[in-house]
Amino acid sequence: MSGAFDQMYREVILDHYKNPRGHGTIEDPDAEADGQNPLCGDEVSIYVAFADDGETIAEVKFSGRGCAISQAATSMLMEMSVGRTATEVATMEKEELLEEIAIPLTPVRLKCAMLGLTTLKVALHKAKGTPLPEGLAGFDELELT
Ligand code: FES
């Protein structure tokens, strides 16, 4: 990746960090989960409201605190999730989010980037009563409540 390209993505990440999309809470959400990255103690809570079909994500919000990568990745995820079905998002490959982030991440940073996605998946699986997919097994250090 060229330096200029890399720089552009760093600016996109910084913009999401400074102006997070979907920051806030939803009262009486249809799906909700809290996730924590025990490496740093950062926490994120995610709230989802479904459309009348009970499957399409009408609204999704997040609150919590964390580093720039975790907050920016969660902000990007909010934009990527609205209008999609709970099933689609619950089974989203982590690569899809990583493509959106578009800068190389160290293993520690990868955990930061996955905090929001893992928490959102847990919220959706809890709401739908479906078991967590195997893809989440690699993140078992991530404490999810
Ligand atoms: Fe805590 Fe990144 S340092 S989530």
Coordinates of C-alpha atoms in Angstrom, one line a residue, residues 9-126:
Y9 CA -7.3 5.8 5.2
R10 CA -5.8 7.1 8.4
E11 CA -7.7 10.3 7.8
V12 CA -11.0 8.4 7.2
I13 CA -10.4 6.5 10.5
L14 CA -9.7 9.8 12.3
D15 CA -12.9 11.3 10.9
H16 CA -15.0 8.3 12.1
Y17 CA -13.3 8.6 15.5
K18 CA -13.9 12.3 15.8
N19 CA -17.4 12.2 14.4
P20 CA -18.7 8.7 15.1
R21 CA -21.8 7.7 13.1
G22 CA -24.5 6.1 15.2
H23 CA -23.1 7.2 18.5
G24 CA -25.8 7.0 21.2
T25 CA -28.3 4.6 22.6
I26 CA -31.7 3.3 21.7
E27 CA -34.5 3.0 24.3
D28 CA -36.1 -0.4 24.5
P29 CA -33.8 -1.9 21.8
D30 CA -34.7 -5.2 20.1
A31 CA -31.1 -6.4 20.5
E32 CA -28.4 -5.2 22.9
A33 CA -25.0 -6.4 24.1
D34 CA -22.0 -5.1 26.0
G35 CA -18.5 -6.1 24.9
Q36 CA -15.2 -5.6 26.6
N37 CA -11.6 -5.9 25.4
P38 CA -9.8 -7.2 28.5
L39 CA -6.4 -6.2 27.0
C40 CA -7.2 -2.6 27.7
G41 CA -10.6 -2.6 29.6
D42 CA -12.3 -0.6 26.8
E43 CA -16.0 -1.3 26.5
V44 CA -18.7 -0.8 23.9
S45 CA -22.4 -1.3 24.1
I46 CA -24.5 -1.8 21.0
Y47 CA -28.3 -1.3 20.6
V48 CA -30.3 -2.4 17.6
A49 CA -33.9 -1.7 16.5
F50 CA -35.4 -3.9 13.9
A51 CA -37.9 -2.8 11.2
D52 CA -41.5 -4.2 11.3
D53 CA -40.3 -7.4 9.6
G54 CA -38.3 -8.1 12.8
E55 CA -35.3 -8.9 10.7
T56 CA -34.0 -5.8 8.9
I57 CA -31.8 -3.5 11.0
A58 CA -33.6 -0.2 11.0
E59 CA -31.4 1.5 13.5
V60 CA -28.1 0.7 15.3
K61 CA -26.3 2.8 17.9
F62 CA -23.2 2.4 20.1
S63 CA -21.9 3.9 23.2
G64 CA -18.8 3.3 25.3
R65 CA -15.1 4.3 25.1
G66 CA -12.1 3.0 23.4
C67 CA -9.1 3.8 21.2
A68 CA -9.4 5.4 17.8
I69 CA -9.4 2.1 16.0
S70 CA -12.2 0.6 18.1
Q71 CA -14.4 3.6 17.9
A72 CA -13.8 4.3 14.2
A73 CA -14.3 0.6 13.3
T74 CA -17.6 0.6 15.3
S75 CA -18.7 3.8 13.6
M76 CA -18.0 2.3 10.2
L77 CA -19.9 -0.8 11.2
M78 CA -23.0 1.2 12.2
E79 CA -23.1 2.6 8.6
M80 CA -22.5 -0.9 7.1
S81 CA -25.3 -2.5 9.1
V82 CA -28.3 -0.3 8.6
G83 CA -30.8 -1.7 6.1
R84 CA -29.2 -5.2 6.2
T85 CA -30.8 -8.2 7.8
A86 CA -29.9 -9.4 11.3
T87 CA -28.8 -12.7 9.7
E88 CA -26.5 -11.0 7.2
V89 CA -24.8 -8.9 9.9
A90 CA -24.6 -11.7 12.4
T91 CA -22.6 -13.8 9.8
M92 CA -20.6 -10.9 8.4
E93 CA -17.0 -11.9 7.7
K94 CA -14.5 -9.9 9.6
E95 CA -12.7 -9.3 6.3
E96 CA -15.6 -7.1 5.2
L97 CA -15.0 -4.7 8.1
L98 CA -11.2 -5.0 7.7
E99 CA -11.6 -4.0 4.0
E100 CA -13.5 -0.9 5.1
I101 CA -10.7 0.0 7.6
A102 CA -8.2 -0.6 4.9
I103 CA -5.0 -0.2 6.9
P104 CA -2.8 -3.0 8.2
L105 CA -3.4 -3.9 11.8
T106 CA -1.3 -5.6 14.3
P107 CA -2.9 -8.5 16.3
V108 CA -3.6 -6.2 19.2
R109 CA -5.1 -3.6 17.0
L110 CA -7.2 -6.3 15.3
K111 CA -8.9 -7.0 18.6
C112 CA -9.6 -3.3 18.9
A113 CA -11.1 -3.3 15.4
M114 CA -13.3 -6.3 16.1
L115 CA -14.7 -5.1 19.5
G116 CA -17.8 -3.5 17.9
L117 CA -18.4 -6.2 15.3
T118 CA -18.2 -9.0 17.9
T119 CA -20.4 -7.2 20.3
L120 CA -23.0 -6.5 17.5
K121 CA -22.9 -10.2 16.5
V122 CA -23.5 -11.2 20.1
A123 CA -26.4 -8.8 20.4
L124 CA -28.0 -10.2 17.2
H125 CA -27.5 -13.8 18.1
K126 CA -28.9 -13.2 21.6

